[in-house]
PDB file of C-alpha atoms in Angstrom:
ATOM      1  CA  MET X   1      10.691   5.077   8.560  1.00 70.00           C
ATOM      2  CA  PRO X   2       9.910   3.350   5.259  1.00 86.00           C
ATOM      3  CA  ALA X   3       6.453   3.547   3.756  1.00 97.00           C
ATOM      4  CA  TYR X   4       4.669   1.559   1.082  1.00 98.00           C
ATOM      5  CA  ILE X   5       1.511   1.765  -0.978  1.00 98.00           C
ATOM      6  CA  LEU X   6      -0.494  -1.466  -1.018  1.00 98.00           C
ATOM      7  CA  LYS X   7      -2.934  -1.637  -3.905  1.00 97.00           C
ATOM      8  CA  THR X   8      -6.209  -3.509  -3.638  1.00 97.00           C
ATOM      9  CA  GLU X   9      -9.369  -3.830  -5.669  1.00 96.00           C
ATOM     10  CA  PRO X  10     -12.080  -2.607  -3.268  1.00 96.00           C
ATOM     11  CA  SER X  11     -14.561  -5.204  -4.531  1.00 95.00           C
ATOM     12  CA  THR X  12     -12.080  -7.901  -3.429  1.00 95.00           C
ATOM     13  CA  TYR X  13     -10.825  -6.410  -0.144  1.00 97.00           C
ATOM     14  CA  SER X  14     -11.426  -2.759   0.675  1.00 97.00           C
ATOM     15  CA  PHE X  15     -10.011  -0.450   3.300  1.00 98.00           C
ATOM     16  CA  ASP X  16     -13.409  -0.667   5.037  1.00 97.00           C
ATOM     17  CA  ASP X  17     -12.949  -4.454   5.180  1.00 98.00           C
ATOM     18  CA  LEU X  18      -9.556  -3.933   6.829  1.00 98.00           C
ATOM     19  CA  VAL X  19     -11.069  -1.509   9.363  1.00 98.00           C
ATOM     20  CA  ARG X  20     -13.794  -4.037  10.128  1.00 98.00           C
ATOM     21  CA  ASP X  21     -11.283  -6.887  10.507  1.00 98.00           C
ATOM     22  CA  LYS X  22      -8.756  -4.674  12.368  1.00 98.00           C
ATOM     23  CA  GLN X  23      -5.888  -6.882  11.132  1.00 98.00           C
ATOM     24  CA  THR X  24      -5.265  -9.128   8.143  1.00 98.00           C
ATOM     25  CA  VAL X  25      -2.627 -11.058   6.260  1.00 97.00           C
ATOM     26  CA  TRP X  26      -1.717  -9.203   3.058  1.00 97.00           C
ATOM     27  CA  ASP X  27      -1.302 -11.981   0.535  1.00 95.00           C
ATOM     28  CA  GLY X  28      -1.860 -12.830  -3.105  1.00 93.00           C
ATOM     29  CA  ILE X  29       1.216 -10.984  -4.370  1.00 95.00           C
ATOM     30  CA  SER X  30       2.997 -12.829  -7.182  1.00 93.00           C
ATOM     31  CA  ASN X  31       4.831 -10.157  -9.200  1.00 95.00           C
ATOM     32  CA  PRO X  32       8.591 -10.536  -8.542  1.00 95.00           C
ATOM     33  CA  VAL X  33       9.169  -6.783  -8.114  1.00 96.00           C
ATOM     34  CA  ALA X  34       6.181  -6.411  -5.770  1.00 96.00           C
ATOM     35  CA  LEU X  35       7.421  -9.424  -3.777  1.00 96.00           C
ATOM     36  CA  LYS X  36      10.862  -7.811  -3.509  1.00 96.00           C
ATOM     37  CA  HIS X  37       9.242  -4.695  -2.044  1.00 96.00           C
ATOM     38  CA  LEU X  38       7.049  -6.788   0.278  1.00 96.00           C
ATOM     39  CA  ARG X  39      10.170  -8.534   1.591  1.00 96.00           C
ATOM     40  CA  GLY X  40      11.511  -5.079   2.462  1.00 96.00           C
ATOM     41  CA  VAL X  41       8.581  -4.246   4.754  1.00 97.00           C
ATOM     42  CA  LYS X  42       9.473  -4.183   8.439  1.00 97.00           C
ATOM     43  CA  LYS X  43       7.229  -4.263  11.475  1.00 97.00           C
ATOM     44  CA  GLY X  44       5.984  -0.734  12.175  1.00 97.00           C
ATOM     45  CA  ASP X  45       6.328   0.576   8.609  1.00 97.00           C
ATOM     46  CA  THR X  46       3.622   2.929   7.355  1.00 97.00           C
ATOM     47  CA  LEU X  47       1.308   1.485   4.732  1.00 98.00           C
ATOM     48  CA  LEU X  48      -1.009   3.464   2.476  1.00 98.00           C
ATOM     49  CA  ILE X  49      -4.002   1.527   1.195  1.00 98.00           C
ATOM     50  CA  TYR X  50      -4.790   2.362  -2.422  1.00 98.00           C
ATOM     51  CA  HIS X  51      -8.055   1.386  -4.078  1.00 98.00           C
ATOM     52  CA  SER X  52      -7.508   0.426  -7.702  1.00 96.00           C
ATOM     53  CA  GLY X  53     -10.349   0.035 -10.184  1.00 91.00           C
ATOM     54  CA  GLU X  54     -12.688   2.977 -10.498  1.00 92.00           C
ATOM     55  CA  GLN X  55     -11.501   4.863  -7.393  1.00 95.00           C
ATOM     56  CA  LYS X  56      -7.769   4.974  -8.133  1.00 96.00           C
ATOM     57  CA  SER X  57      -6.829   6.704  -4.897  1.00 98.00           C
ATOM     58  CA  VAL X  58      -5.080   6.358  -1.548  1.00 98.00           C
ATOM     59  CA  VAL X  59      -7.953   5.960   0.918  1.00 98.00           C
ATOM     60  CA  GLY X  60      -6.445   4.907   4.235  1.00 98.00           C
ATOM     61  CA  LEU X  61      -3.494   4.189   6.446  1.00 97.00           C
ATOM     62  CA  ALA X  62      -2.308   0.940   7.971  1.00 98.00           C
ATOM     63  CA  ARG X  63       0.762  -0.288   9.804  1.00 98.00           C
ATOM     64  CA  ALA X  64       2.895  -3.359   9.206  1.00 98.00           C
ATOM     65  CA  ALA X  65       2.427  -5.743  12.133  1.00 98.00           C
ATOM     66  CA  SER X  66       5.163  -8.045  10.824  1.00 97.00           C
ATOM     67  CA  ALA X  67       8.007  -8.216   8.385  1.00 96.00           C
ATOM     68  CA  GLY X  68       7.552 -10.335   5.290  1.00 95.00           C
ATOM     69  CA  TYR X  69       7.408 -14.082   5.802  1.00 96.00           C
ATOM     70  CA  GLN X  70       6.798 -17.076   3.573  1.00 95.00           C
ATOM     71  CA  ASP X  71       3.162 -17.477   2.578  1.00 95.00           C
ATOM     72  CA  PRO X  72       1.979 -20.524   4.548  1.00 94.00           C
ATOM     73  CA  ASN X  73      -0.678 -21.264   1.920  1.00 92.00           C
ATOM     74  CA  VAL X  74       1.645 -21.441  -1.095  1.00 92.00           C
ATOM     75  CA  ALA X  75       4.439 -23.973  -1.647  1.00 91.00           C
ATOM     76  CA  ASP X  76       6.631 -21.434  -3.484  1.00 92.00           C
ATOM     77  CA  PRO X  77       9.292 -20.142  -1.027  1.00 91.00           C
ATOM     78  CA  LYS X  78       9.544 -16.884  -2.994  1.00 92.00           C
ATOM     79  CA  ARG X  79       5.956 -15.929  -2.135  1.00 96.00           C
ATOM     80  CA  VAL X  80       5.737 -13.775   0.980  1.00 97.00           C
ATOM     81  CA  VAL X  81       2.985 -12.120   2.998  1.00 97.00           C
ATOM     82  CA  ILE X  82       2.834  -9.536   5.780  1.00 98.00           C
ATOM     83  CA  ASP X  83       0.458  -8.934   8.653  1.00 98.00           C
ATOM     84  CA  ILE X  84      -1.101  -5.476   8.657  1.00 98.00           C
ATOM     85  CA  VAL X  85      -3.173  -3.504  11.159  1.00 98.00           C
ATOM     86  CA  ALA X  86      -5.804  -0.969  10.144  1.00 98.00           C
ATOM     87  CA  GLY X  87      -5.245   2.711  10.717  1.00 97.00           C
ATOM     88  CA  LYS X  88      -7.544   5.584   9.838  1.00 97.00           C
ATOM     89  CA  ALA X  89      -9.135   6.643   6.592  1.00 97.00           C
ATOM     90  CA  VAL X  90      -7.481   9.677   5.044  1.00 97.00           C
ATOM     91  CA  PRO X  91      -9.556  12.880   5.286  1.00 97.00           C
ATOM     92  CA  GLU X  92      -9.237  13.427   1.520  1.00 97.00           C
ATOM     93  CA  PRO X  93      -8.428  10.559  -0.867  1.00 98.00           C
ATOM     94  CA  VAL X  94      -5.327  11.203  -2.969  1.00 98.00           C
ATOM     95  CA  THR X  95      -6.059  10.277  -6.561  1.00 97.00           C
ATOM     96  CA  LEU X  96      -3.832   8.838  -9.253  1.00 97.00           C
ATOM     97  CA  ALA X  97      -4.400  12.077 -11.188  1.00 97.00           C
ATOM     98  CA  GLN X  98      -2.929  14.006  -8.241  1.00 97.00           C
ATOM     99  CA  PHE X  99       0.084  11.680  -8.196  1.00 97.00           C
ATOM    100  CA  ARG X 100       0.619  12.252 -11.927  1.00 97.00           C
ATOM    101  CA  ALA X 101       0.329  16.031 -11.610  1.00 97.00           C
ATOM    102  CA  ASP X 102       2.500  16.450  -8.504  1.00 97.00           C
ATOM    103  CA  ALA X 103       6.213  17.209  -8.875  1.00 96.00           C
ATOM    104  CA  VAL X 104       7.132  15.023  -5.879  1.00 96.00           C
ATOM    105  CA  LEU X 105       4.779  12.113  -6.597  1.00 97.00           C
ATOM    106  CA  LYS X 106       4.987  11.741 -10.374  1.00 96.00           C
ATOM    107  CA  SER X 107       8.224   9.758 -10.034  1.00 94.00           C
ATOM    108  CA  THR X 108       6.628   7.066  -7.851  1.00 95.00           C
ATOM    109  CA  ASP X 109       6.166   3.555  -9.167  1.00 94.00           C
ATOM    110  CA  LEU X 110       2.416   4.124  -8.809  1.00 96.00           C
ATOM    111  CA  VAL X 111       2.723   6.376 -11.859  1.00 96.00           C
ATOM    112  CA  ARG X 112       5.663   4.717 -13.618  1.00 92.00           C
ATOM    113  CA  LEU X 113       4.691   1.042 -13.139  1.00 91.00           C
ATOM    114  CA  SER X 114       0.930   1.148 -12.906  1.00 85.00           C
ATOM    115  CA  ARG X 115       0.409  -2.605 -12.467  1.00 88.00           C
ATOM    116  CA  LEU X 116       2.755  -2.917  -9.483  1.00 93.00           C
ATOM    117  CA  SER X 117       0.812  -3.725  -6.296  1.00 96.00           C
ATOM    118  CA  VAL X 118       3.444  -2.943  -3.616  1.00 97.00           C
ATOM    119  CA  ILE X 119       5.136   0.419  -4.048  1.00 97.00           C
ATOM    120  CA  PRO X 120       7.855   1.928  -1.831  1.00 97.00           C
ATOM    121  CA  LEU X 121       7.724   5.625  -1.000  1.00 97.00           C
ATOM    122  CA  THR X 122      10.458   7.988   0.114  1.00 96.00           C
ATOM    123  CA  ASP X 123       9.986  10.121   3.225  1.00 95.00           C
ATOM    124  CA  ALA X 124       9.336  13.143   0.990  1.00 95.00           C
ATOM    125  CA  GLN X 125       6.718  11.259  -1.021  1.00 97.00           C
ATOM    126  CA  LEU X 126       4.961  10.056   2.129  1.00 97.00           C
ATOM    127  CA  ALA X 127       4.934  13.587   3.526  1.00 96.00           C
ATOM    128  CA  ARG X 128       3.470  14.888   0.258  1.00 97.00           C
ATOM    129  CA  VAL X 129       0.702  12.263   0.196  1.00 97.00           C
ATOM    130  CA  LYS X 130      -0.180  13.091   3.803  1.00 96.00           C
ATOM    131  CA  LYS X 131      -0.325  16.797   2.972  1.00 96.00           C
ATOM    132  CA  LEU X 132      -2.556  16.220  -0.071  1.00 97.00           C
ATOM    133  CA  ALA X 133      -4.757  13.949   2.081  1.00 97.00           C
ATOM    134  CA  GLY X 134      -5.252  16.739   4.615  1.00 95.00           C
ATOM    135  CA  MET X 135      -3.331  14.967   7.357  1.00 92.00           C
ATOM    136  CA  LYS X 136      -1.127  16.627   9.908  1.00 77.00           C
ATOM    137  CA  GLU X 137       2.394  15.292  10.228  1.00 62.00           C
TER     138      GLU X 137
END
């Protein structure tokens, strides 16, 4: 099943905010490449929440509660959003430095395209993040 990293600035909307809210609309994406990836999200896909800023790490899991759909708050038909449901915090955050140093993860767009806010992961990359986070498959 596909997986994606969703980047957020924790001072704007943190993983703890998502846990508190239980569900939210993931919006505010305007980069064309990130929007392309967001359009690829399907209901049930695994989402990794990544805190940008000072933390620079994957901190929690979520699940896509919907596929991408047009943002109802923006007139531009190219702008899409998804509904997401909170999962659990990861036992050990997986840092950007770990991504850069790892043979499997260094090829991700998190490393290659650092400003991209929606990043697809392969099954192998997802499995590696989960292992580094101390999660059981």
